[in-house]
CSV table of C-alpha atoms in Angstrom, one decimal:
chain,number,residue,atom,x,y,z
Z,1,MET,CA,-5.9,174.3,64.5
Z,2,LEU,CA,-9.0,174.9,62.7
Z,3,VAL,CA,-9.9,171.8,60.3
Z,4,LEU,CA,-12.4,172.1,57.4
Z,5,THR,CA,-13.4,169.6,55.1
Z,6,ARG,CA,-13.9,170.9,51.4
Z,7,LYS,CA,-14.6,169.2,48.0
Z,8,LYS,CA,-13.2,170.0,44.7
Z,9,GLY,CA,-14.4,173.2,43.4
Z,10,GLN,CA,-15.3,174.6,47.0
Z,11,SER,CA,-13.4,177.3,48.4
Z,12,ILE,CA,-12.7,179.1,51.8
Z,13,LYS,CA,-12.2,182.7,52.9
Z,14,ILE,CA,-9.7,184.2,55.2
Z,15,GLY,CA,-10.6,187.8,55.9
Z,16,ASP,CA,-12.2,190.0,53.2
Z,17,ASN,CA,-9.2,189.6,50.7
Z,18,ILE,CA,-7.7,185.9,50.8
Z,19,GLU,CA,-9.7,183.2,49.0
Z,20,ILE,CA,-8.4,179.6,48.7
Z,21,SER,CA,-10.1,177.0,46.2
Z,22,ILE,CA,-9.6,173.3,45.9
Z,23,MET,CA,-8.9,172.9,42.2
Z,24,ASP,CA,-8.1,169.1,42.1
Z,25,VAL,CA,-7.5,166.2,44.1
Z,26,GLU,CA,-5.8,163.3,42.9
Z,27,GLU,CA,-4.6,160.4,45.3
Z,28,ASP,CA,-2.5,162.0,48.1
Z,29,LYS,CA,-2.2,165.3,46.0
Z,30,VAL,CA,-4.3,168.5,46.2
Z,31,SER,CA,-4.1,171.6,44.0
Z,32,ILE,CA,-4.9,174.8,45.4
Z,33,GLY,CA,-5.9,177.9,44.0
Z,34,ILE,CA,-5.2,181.1,46.1
Z,35,VAL,CA,-6.2,184.7,45.4
Z,36,ALA,CA,-4.5,187.2,47.7
Z,37,PRO,CA,-3.3,190.9,47.6
Z,38,ARG,CA,0.0,191.2,46.1
Z,39,ASN,CA,1.7,192.3,49.4
Z,40,ILE,CA,1.2,188.8,50.9
Z,41,GLU,CA,4.1,186.4,50.3
Z,42,ILE,CA,3.0,182.8,49.6
Z,43,VAL,CA,5.5,180.3,49.7
Z,44,ARG,CA,5.6,176.5,50.1
Z,45,THR,CA,6.3,175.7,53.7
Z,46,GLU,CA,9.2,173.2,53.0
Z,47,LEU,CA,11.0,176.1,50.9
Z,48,LEU,CA,10.9,178.4,53.9
Z,49,ASP,CA,12.3,175.6,56.1
Z,50,VAL,CA,15.1,174.9,53.4
Z,51,LYS,CA,15.7,178.7,53.4
Z,52,ASN,CA,16.1,178.8,57.3
Z,53,GLU,CA,18.5,175.8,57.1
Z,54,ASN,CA,20.7,177.3,54.4
Z,55,ILE,CA,21.0,180.5,56.6
Z,56,THR,CA,21.9,178.3,59.6
Z,57,ALA,CA,24.4,176.5,57.4
Z,58,ALA,CA,26.0,179.7,56.2
Z,59,ASN,CA,26.4,181.1,59.6
Z,60,ALA,CA,27.6,177.9,61.3
Z,61,GLN,CA,30.5,177.0,58.8
Z,62,LYS,CA,33.1,179.6,60.2
Z,63,ASP,CA,35.3,177.3,62.1
Z,64,GLY,CA,34.0,174.4,60.2
Z,65,LEU,CA,37.4,172.9,59.1
Z,66,ASP,CA,38.8,172.9,62.5
Z,67,LYS,CA,35.6,171.4,64.0
Z,68,LEU,CA,35.6,168.7,61.2
Z,69,ARG,CA,39.1,167.8,61.6
Z,70,LYS,CA,38.8,167.3,65.3
Z,71,PHE,CA,35.6,165.3,65.0
Z,72,PHE,CA,37.0,162.7,62.6
Z,73,THR,CA,40.1,162.4,65.0
Z,74,ASP,CA,37.4,161.7,67.8
Z,75,LEU,CA,35.2,159.2,65.6
Y,1,MET,CA,41.3,185.1,39.1
Y,2,LEU,CA,41.8,185.8,42.7
Y,3,ILE,CA,39.3,185.9,45.6
Y,4,GLU,CA,39.9,187.0,49.0
Y,5,THR,CA,37.6,184.7,51.3
Y,6,SER,CA,37.3,184.9,55.1
Y,7,ASN,CA,37.4,181.4,55.5
Y,8,PHE,CA,40.6,180.5,53.5
Y,9,GLY,CA,42.3,183.5,52.9
Y,10,PRO,CA,43.1,184.4,49.2
Y,11,ILE,CA,41.9,181.6,46.6
Y,12,GLU,CA,43.2,181.3,43.2
Y,13,TYR,CA,40.6,179.9,40.6
Y,14,ASP,CA,40.1,179.7,37.0
Y,15,GLU,CA,36.9,181.0,35.4
Y,16,ASN,CA,36.0,177.8,34.0
Y,17,GLU,CA,35.9,176.3,37.5
Y,18,VAL,CA,32.9,178.5,38.1
Y,19,ILE,CA,29.6,176.8,38.8
Y,20,TYR,CA,26.5,178.9,37.7
Y,21,PHE,CA,23.5,178.4,39.7
Y,22,GLN,CA,20.0,178.5,37.9
Y,23,ASN,CA,17.9,178.2,41.1
Y,24,GLU,CA,20.0,180.1,43.6
Y,25,ILE,CA,20.3,178.8,47.0
Y,26,LEU,CA,17.5,179.7,48.9
Y,27,GLY,CA,17.9,182.7,51.1
Y,28,PHE,CA,20.9,183.9,49.0
Y,29,GLU,CA,19.0,184.9,45.9
Y,30,GLY,CA,21.2,186.9,43.7
Y,31,LEU,CA,24.5,185.0,44.2
Y,32,LYS,CA,24.6,182.7,41.2
Y,33,LYS,CA,28.5,182.2,41.0
Y,34,TYR,CA,30.5,179.5,43.4
Y,35,ILE,CA,33.5,177.4,43.3
Y,36,PHE,CA,34.1,174.3,45.0
Y,37,VAL,CA,37.1,174.2,47.6
Y,38,GLY,CA,38.8,171.0,49.0
Y,39,LYS,CA,40.7,171.0,52.2
Y,40,GLU,CA,43.0,168.1,52.8
Y,41,GLY,CA,42.0,166.1,55.7
Y,42,SER,CA,38.6,167.0,55.7
Y,43,GLU,CA,37.1,164.7,53.1
Y,44,PRO,CA,34.2,163.6,52.5
Y,45,PHE,CA,33.5,167.4,53.1
Y,46,MET,CA,33.9,170.3,50.7
Y,47,TRP,CA,33.3,173.9,50.2
Y,48,LEU,CA,31.2,175.7,48.1
Y,49,GLN,CA,32.5,179.3,48.2
Y,50,SER,CA,30.7,182.3,46.8
Y,51,VAL,CA,32.5,184.3,44.2
Y,52,GLU,CA,30.4,187.3,44.6
Y,53,ASN,CA,30.3,187.2,48.6
Y,54,PRO,CA,33.7,186.4,49.7
Y,55,GLY,CA,32.3,185.8,53.2
Y,56,LEU,CA,29.8,183.3,52.1
Y,57,ALA,CA,30.8,179.5,52.0
Y,58,PHE,CA,28.8,176.4,52.6
Y,59,VAL,CA,30.0,173.0,53.7
Y,60,ILE,CA,28.8,170.4,51.5
Y,61,ILE,CA,28.8,166.6,51.2
Y,62,ASN,CA,28.2,164.3,48.6
Y,63,GLY,CA,25.2,162.6,50.2
Y,64,THR,CA,24.9,159.5,47.8
Y,65,ASP,CA,28.5,158.7,48.8
Y,66,VAL,CA,28.0,159.0,52.4
Y,67,ILE,CA,24.6,157.5,52.9
Y,68,SER,CA,24.1,154.1,51.6
Y,69,TRP,CA,20.4,154.6,51.0
Y,70,TYR,CA,20.2,158.1,49.7
Y,71,ARG,CA,19.2,158.0,46.1
Y,72,PRO,CA,17.5,161.2,45.2
Y,73,GLN,CA,15.2,161.1,41.8
Y,74,ILE,CA,15.7,164.4,40.1
Y,75,PRO,CA,12.5,165.7,38.3
Y,76,LEU,CA,12.9,165.8,34.6
Y,77,SER,CA,11.9,169.4,34.4
Y,78,GLU,CA,14.9,170.1,36.4
Y,79,MET,CA,17.3,168.1,34.6
Y,80,LYS,CA,16.0,169.7,31.6
Y,81,ARG,CA,16.6,173.4,33.2
Y,82,LEU,CA,20.1,172.3,34.1
Y,83,GLY,CA,20.8,171.0,30.4
Y,84,ILE,CA,21.4,167.6,31.4
Y,85,ASP,CA,21.5,165.3,28.8
Y,86,ASP,CA,23.8,162.6,30.4
Y,87,PRO,CA,23.3,161.6,34.1
Y,88,ALA,CA,26.8,160.6,34.1
Y,89,TRP,CA,27.7,164.2,34.6
Y,90,VAL,CA,25.4,164.9,37.5
Y,91,GLN,CA,26.8,165.4,40.8
Y,92,ILE,CA,24.7,165.8,43.9
Y,93,TYR,CA,25.8,167.7,47.0
Y,94,ASN,CA,24.0,168.5,50.4
Y,95,ILE,CA,24.6,171.3,52.6
Y,96,VAL,CA,26.0,170.5,56.0
Y,97,VAL,CA,25.2,172.4,59.1
Y,98,ILE,CA,27.9,172.2,61.7
Y,99,PRO,CA,26.6,173.1,64.8
Y,100,ASP,CA,28.5,174.0,68.0
Y,101,ASN,CA,27.9,170.4,69.4
Y,102,ILE,CA,29.5,168.8,66.5
Y,103,GLU,CA,27.9,165.3,67.6
Y,104,GLU,CA,24.6,166.9,66.0
Y,105,ILE,CA,26.2,167.6,62.6
Y,106,SER,CA,23.5,167.4,59.8
Y,107,CYS,CA,22.9,167.6,56.3
Y,108,ASN,CA,20.0,168.7,54.0
Y,109,LEU,CA,18.6,165.7,52.3
Y,110,LYS,CA,15.5,167.5,51.0
Y,111,ALA,CA,16.9,170.1,49.1
Y,112,PRO,CA,20.2,168.9,47.4
Y,113,ILE,CA,22.5,171.1,45.1
Y,114,VAL,CA,22.6,169.4,41.8
Y,115,VAL,CA,25.4,170.1,39.6
Y,116,ASN,CA,25.8,169.4,35.8
Y,117,ARG,CA,29.6,169.4,35.6
Y,118,SER,CA,29.2,169.1,31.7
Y,119,LYS,CA,27.9,172.9,31.5
Y,120,ASN,CA,28.8,173.9,35.1
Y,121,THR,CA,25.5,174.6,35.9
Y,122,ALA,CA,23.7,173.8,39.4
Y,123,SER,CA,20.5,174.4,41.1
Y,124,GLN,CA,19.2,173.7,44.7
Y,125,ILE,CA,16.2,171.7,44.2
Y,126,VAL,CA,13.6,171.1,46.9
Y,127,LEU,CA,12.5,167.5,46.4
Y,128,ASP,CA,8.9,166.4,46.6
Y,129,ASP,CA,9.9,163.1,48.7
Y,130,ASN,CA,8.8,163.4,52.3
Y,131,ASP,CA,11.3,160.8,53.5
Y,132,PHE,CA,14.3,163.0,52.7
Y,133,GLU,CA,14.6,165.4,56.0
Y,134,ILE,CA,16.0,168.6,56.0
Y,135,ARG,CA,18.1,168.0,58.9
Y,136,HIS,CA,19.5,164.6,58.8
Y,137,TYR,CA,21.9,163.6,61.3
Y,138,LEU,CA,25.3,162.4,59.9
Y,139,LYS,CA,27.2,161.0,62.8
Y,140,GLU,CA,26.3,157.4,62.2
Y,141,ASP,CA,26.8,157.8,58.4
Y,142,LEU,CA,30.2,159.3,58.8
Y,143,LYS,CA,31.2,156.8,61.4
Y,144,ASN,CA,30.4,153.9,58.6
Y,145,TYR,CA,32.0,156.1,55.8
Y,146,SER,CA,35.2,156.5,57.8
Y,147,ILE,CA,35.2,152.4,58.3
Y,148,GLU,CA,34.4,152.0,54.8
Y,149,LYS,CA,37.1,154.3,53.7
Y,150,ASP,CA,39.9,152.4,55.7
Y,151,TYR,CA,38.8,149.3,54.0
Y,152,TYR,CA,38.7,150.7,50.6
Y,153,LYS,CA,42.1,152.1,51.1
Y,154,ASP,CA,43.4,148.9,52.4
Y,155,CYS,CA,42.2,147.1,49.3
Y,156,GLU,CA,43.4,149.7,46.8
Y,157,GLY,CA,46.7,147.8,45.9
Y,158,PHE,CA,44.7,144.5,45.6
Y,159,ILE,CA,42.4,145.7,43.0
Y,160,ARG,CA,45.1,147.3,40.8
Y,161,LEU,CA,46.6,143.9,41.0
Y,162,VAL,CA,43.7,142.6,39.8
Y,163,TYR,CA,43.1,145.0,36.9
Y,164,ARG,CA,46.8,144.5,36.0
Y,165,PHE,CA,46.5,140.6,36.0
Y,166,VAL,CA,43.5,141.0,33.5
Y,167,ASN,CA,45.2,143.6,31.4
Y,168,GLU,CA,48.3,141.5,31.0
Y,169,LEU,CA,46.6,138.4,29.9
Y,170,LYS,CA,48.3,136.7,26.7
Y,171,PRO,CA,46.6,135.1,23.8
Y,172,VAL,CA,47.4,131.5,23.0
Y,173,GLU,CA,47.6,130.0,19.6
Y,174,PHE,CA,45.4,127.1,18.9
Y,175,ASN,CA,48.3,125.4,17.3
Y,176,GLU,CA,50.1,125.7,20.5
Y,177,LEU,CA,47.0,124.0,22.2
Y,178,LYS,CA,47.3,121.3,19.5
Y,179,LYS,CA,51.0,120.6,20.3
Y,180,ARG,CA,50.3,120.9,24.2
Y,181,TYR,CA,47.4,118.4,24.1
Y,182,LEU,CA,48.5,116.2,21.0
Y,183,ALA,CA,45.3,116.0,19.4
Y,184,PRO,CA,42.1,118.0,18.7
Y,185,SER,CA,40.1,115.2,20.1
Y,186,ALA,CA,41.9,115.7,23.6
Y,187,ILE,CA,40.0,119.2,23.7
Y,188,SER,CA,36.4,119.6,24.9
Y,189,PHE,CA,34.2,122.8,24.9
Y,190,PHE,CA,31.5,124.0,27.0
Y,191,ILE,CA,29.3,126.9,25.9
Y,192,ILE,CA,27.6,128.0,29.1
Y,193,ASP,CA,23.9,129.9,28.7
Y,194,MET,CA,24.4,131.6,25.3
Y,195,ILE,CA,20.7,131.8,25.1
Y,196,ASN,CA,18.2,134.5,24.0
Y,197,GLY,CA,17.3,135.1,27.9
Y,198,PHE,CA,20.7,136.4,28.8
Y,199,CYS,CA,21.7,138.0,25.3
Y,200,ARG,CA,18.9,139.3,23.7
Y,201,ILE,CA,15.3,139.2,25.8
Y,202,GLY,CA,13.8,139.2,29.4
Y,203,PRO,CA,14.9,140.6,32.4
Y,204,LEU,CA,18.3,139.2,32.7
Y,205,SER,CA,19.6,140.1,29.0
Y,206,SER,CA,22.6,142.4,28.8
Y,207,PRO,CA,24.5,144.0,26.2
Y,208,ARG,CA,27.8,142.8,27.6
Y,209,VAL,CA,26.7,139.4,27.3
Y,210,TYR,CA,25.1,139.9,23.9
Y,211,ASN,CA,28.6,141.3,22.8
Y,212,LEU,CA,29.9,137.7,23.8
Y,213,GLU,CA,28.0,136.3,20.7
Y,214,LYS,CA,30.5,137.4,18.0
Y,215,PRO,CA,33.9,136.2,19.7
Y,216,ILE,CA,32.1,132.8,20.7
Y,217,PHE,CA,30.9,132.3,17.4
Y,218,THR,CA,34.6,132.9,16.1
Y,219,LEU,CA,36.0,130.5,18.6
Y,220,THR,CA,33.3,127.8,18.0
Y,221,LYS,CA,33.9,127.8,14.4
Y,222,ARG,CA,37.7,127.9,14.7
Y,223,LEU,CA,37.5,124.9,17.1
Y,224,VAL,CA,35.2,122.9,15.0
Y,225,SER,CA,37.1,123.4,11.7
Y,226,GLU,CA,40.2,122.4,13.9
Y,227,GLY,CA,38.5,119.1,14.6
Y,228,VAL,CA,37.1,119.6,18.2
Y,229,LYS,CA,34.3,117.4,18.3
Y,230,ASP,CA,33.0,117.2,22.0
Y,231,ILE,CA,31.2,120.4,22.2
Y,232,ALA,CA,28.2,120.8,24.7
Y,233,PHE,CA,25.9,123.6,25.4
Y,234,LEU,CA,25.0,124.1,29.2
Y,235,ASN,CA,21.7,126.0,29.3
Y,236,ASP,CA,19.5,127.4,32.1
Y,237,SER,CA,15.9,126.0,31.7
Y,238,HIS,CA,13.5,126.8,34.4
Y,239,HIS,CA,10.2,126.0,35.8
Y,240,GLU,CA,7.5,128.2,37.2
Y,241,LYS,CA,8.5,127.1,41.0
Y,242,SER,CA,12.2,127.2,40.1
Y,243,MET,CA,14.0,128.0,43.5
Y,244,GLU,CA,16.4,130.3,41.9
Y,245,PHE,CA,13.7,132.9,41.2
Y,246,LYS,CA,14.1,133.8,45.1
Y,247,GLU,CA,17.3,135.2,44.1
Y,248,PHE,CA,16.8,136.3,40.3
Y,249,PRO,CA,13.6,137.3,38.3
Y,250,PRO,CA,11.9,134.4,36.5
Y,251,HIS,CA,13.7,133.9,33.5
Y,252,ALA,CA,14.5,131.3,30.8
Y,253,MET,CA,11.4,129.1,31.4
Y,254,ALA,CA,11.8,125.5,29.6
Y,255,GLY,CA,10.2,125.7,26.1
Y,256,THR,CA,10.4,129.6,25.7
Y,257,GLN,CA,12.5,131.7,23.5
Y,258,GLU,CA,14.3,132.8,26.5
Y,259,SER,CA,15.9,129.3,26.8
Y,260,ALA,CA,16.8,128.7,23.3
Y,261,ILE,CA,20.2,129.0,22.0
Y,262,VAL,CA,20.9,132.5,20.2
Y,263,ASP,CA,20.6,132.4,16.5
Y,264,SER,CA,24.3,133.3,15.9
Y,265,LEU,CA,25.3,130.0,17.8
Y,266,LYS,CA,22.2,127.7,17.0
Y,267,GLY,CA,23.9,126.3,13.8
Y,268,PHE,CA,26.7,124.5,16.0
Y,269,SER,CA,24.1,123.0,18.3
Y,270,GLN,CA,23.1,120.2,15.6
Y,271,ASN,CA,26.1,117.8,16.1
Y,272,THR,CA,26.6,118.8,20.0
Y,273,LYS,CA,25.2,117.8,23.3
Y,274,ILE,CA,23.0,120.2,25.2
Y,275,PHE,CA,22.4,120.0,28.7
Y,276,THR,CA,19.7,121.9,30.6
Y,277,LYS,CA,20.2,123.1,34.4
Y,278,ASN,CA,17.7,124.3,36.9
Y,279,SER,CA,20.6,125.9,38.9
Y,280,LEU,CA,23.9,128.2,38.3
Y,281,ASN,CA,25.8,125.0,38.3
Y,282,ALA,CA,25.6,122.6,35.5
Y,283,PHE,CA,27.0,119.5,37.6
Y,284,THR,CA,23.5,119.7,39.5
Y,285,ASN,CA,22.4,117.6,36.2
Y,286,PRO,CA,23.6,114.2,36.8
Y,287,ASP,CA,23.5,113.7,32.9
Y,288,PHE,CA,26.2,116.4,32.7
Y,289,ASN,CA,28.0,114.7,35.3
Y,290,ILE,CA,28.3,111.6,33.6
Y,291,TYR,CA,29.1,113.2,30.6
Y,292,VAL,CA,32.1,114.9,31.9
Y,293,GLN,CA,33.3,111.7,33.4
Y,294,GLU,CA,33.1,110.1,30.2
Y,295,LEU,CA,34.9,112.7,28.5
Y,296,ILE,CA,37.6,112.1,30.8
Y,297,LYS,CA,37.7,108.5,30.3
Y,298,LYS,CA,37.8,108.8,26.7
Y,299,GLY,CA,40.9,110.8,26.9
Y,300,THR,CA,40.0,114.9,27.3
Y,301,LYS,CA,43.1,116.7,28.4
Y,302,CYS,CA,41.6,120.0,28.3
Y,303,PHE,CA,38.4,121.8,28.9
Y,304,ILE,CA,37.8,125.4,27.4
Y,305,ILE,CA,34.8,127.2,28.7
Y,306,ALA,CA,33.0,130.2,27.2
Y,307,GLY,CA,29.8,132.0,28.1
Y,308,ASN,CA,28.0,133.7,31.0
Y,309,CYS,CA,28.3,135.0,33.8
Y,310,THR,CA,31.8,135.0,34.9
Y,311,ASP,CA,30.7,135.2,38.5
Y,312,LEU,CA,27.7,132.7,38.4
Y,313,CYS,CA,27.5,129.8,36.0
Y,314,ILE,CA,31.0,130.2,34.7
Y,315,TYR,CA,32.6,130.3,38.1
Y,316,GLN,CA,30.5,127.7,39.5
Y,317,THR,CA,30.8,125.1,36.5
Y,318,ALA,CA,34.8,125.9,36.2
Y,319,MET,CA,35.3,125.6,39.9
Y,320,THR,CA,33.3,122.4,40.5
Y,321,LEU,CA,34.9,120.7,37.4
Y,322,LYS,CA,38.4,121.9,39.0
Y,323,MET,CA,37.5,120.4,42.3
Y,324,PHE,CA,36.5,117.0,40.9
Y,325,LEU,CA,39.7,117.1,38.9
Y,326,ASN,CA,41.7,117.8,42.0
Y,327,SER,CA,40.0,115.1,44.4
Y,328,SER,CA,40.7,112.4,41.8
Y,329,ASP,CA,44.1,113.7,41.0
Y,330,THR,CA,43.4,114.1,37.2
Y,331,PRO,CA,45.8,116.3,35.3
Y,332,VAL,CA,43.4,117.8,33.0
Y,333,ASP,CA,43.6,121.4,32.2
Y,334,ILE,CA,40.8,124.1,32.3
Y,335,ILE,CA,41.1,127.2,30.0
Y,336,ILE,CA,38.8,130.2,29.9
Y,337,PRO,CA,39.5,132.6,27.1
Y,338,ALA,CA,38.6,136.0,28.8
Y,339,ASN,CA,37.2,137.5,25.7
Y,340,CYS,CA,34.7,134.7,25.8
Y,341,VAL,CA,33.2,135.4,29.3
Y,342,ASP,CA,31.6,138.5,30.8
Y,343,THR,CA,28.9,139.5,33.4
Y,344,PHE,CA,26.0,141.9,33.4
Y,345,ASP,CA,26.5,145.4,34.8
Y,346,SER,CA,24.1,147.1,37.2
Y,347,GLU,CA,24.6,149.7,40.0
Y,348,GLU,CA,24.5,146.7,42.4
Y,349,HIS,CA,26.8,144.2,40.3
Y,350,LYS,CA,29.5,146.5,38.9
Y,351,ALA,CA,30.7,144.2,36.0
Y,352,ASP,CA,33.9,146.2,35.6
Y,353,LEU,CA,35.0,145.0,39.2
Y,354,ILE,CA,33.3,141.5,39.4
Y,355,ASN,CA,34.5,140.2,36.0
Y,356,PRO,CA,38.2,141.0,36.4
Y,357,LEU,CA,37.8,139.9,40.2
Y,358,PHE,CA,36.4,136.4,39.4
Y,359,LEU,CA,38.8,135.8,36.6
Y,360,TYR,CA,41.7,136.5,38.9
Y,361,HIS,CA,39.9,134.2,41.4
Y,362,LEU,CA,39.8,131.6,38.9
Y,363,HIS,CA,43.4,131.8,38.1
Y,364,THR,CA,44.5,131.5,41.6
Y,365,ASN,CA,42.6,128.4,41.6
Y,366,GLY,CA,44.6,126.9,38.8
Y,367,ILE,CA,42.3,127.6,36.0
Y,368,GLU,CA,44.3,129.0,33.1
Y,369,ILE,CA,43.0,132.5,31.9
Y,370,VAL,CA,44.1,133.5,28.6
Y,371,LYS,CA,43.2,136.9,26.7
Y,372,GLU,CA,42.0,135.0,23.6
Y,373,ILE,CA,42.3,131.8,21.6
Y,374,LYS,CA,43.9,132.7,18.3
């Protein structure tokens, strides 16, 4: 992983079209400004993780009731 | 309304059971309407069934019930969006993943589903807290939950008995006590910890204890007017290094407003004794010890005790008194009017359980609990 150190107000560029700026730093929080083309989806990583977990959950629950009942008798 | 689900077959539901999602479940945008489905024998699990997609359901669990340490803080902005004005209506659920290897059953603590039951609105909220995992393994929690559930079930009948005991308490007329003990001078009265530090100000003050001021004022006035003379206030009075501060936050320091008797009862304190204590138990003050023995010698046949807290100072003082009486085979009664004792309420100290339980416990130890003294 490439690691760069930046100060408040500084920025980095990714390719020609994406610019990421450090807007503010406060204790352990960093505010980031992003300029990018519309077709690039930007999402907080944990949102993506949550979304994937939700999809896993929806797919995995098919015989849930039977599995759960058996699980409790086995506990 | 009827929905033909792929999981449970046809389900009949009412329009007012439908929960409307404000922030939809991530990955399932556009689906806003869900209903809860419970299945016998699968507690603590429930299903969140999509109304708009009969093939979609999530297994959910109330994480705050099952995981003892899980206490998510919902950001204020989200509370507003859900129209939550009373936190009592908030329910928190966590989506469960049931994998092929059921041992690895997990739930999502990071992104709970927060439901406002008063408006039937809900959101999946992604919390900022990094301690909450998206995949929290549930096996150990479920094991404990199932043990606790067994204990709880086992105790249910007893808890009902305790509540019934308290609900069926009878008042007693003062005249009846006068007849029983022959003279008002045979009755002594202790008022425990009716000080500002428990009623009005400071870290241990509580509204329930504040509400004791009126009934205790009424009772004291009555007893005084009937000629009861031996009245004593037993008050917390601590110093900076009080050992008790390891268990309770610093309170009722000697000489401060917190350790002073509340204004409403102050008037009675002029012709009465005041004993201080640096612990829950008034008998740890040797002067009080001597005072009680003198009262008994003088002919006290009944001690009435009022104040707070039922499970702490009241319990300690009443039980110690009772043990003294028992060990010396002294036939003197102890009466506690239930309307004149109470305890504080908090998440870790549920007054609605602790207060009745301790009243019942005092009763089983031979202390007479009455509804009130009329």
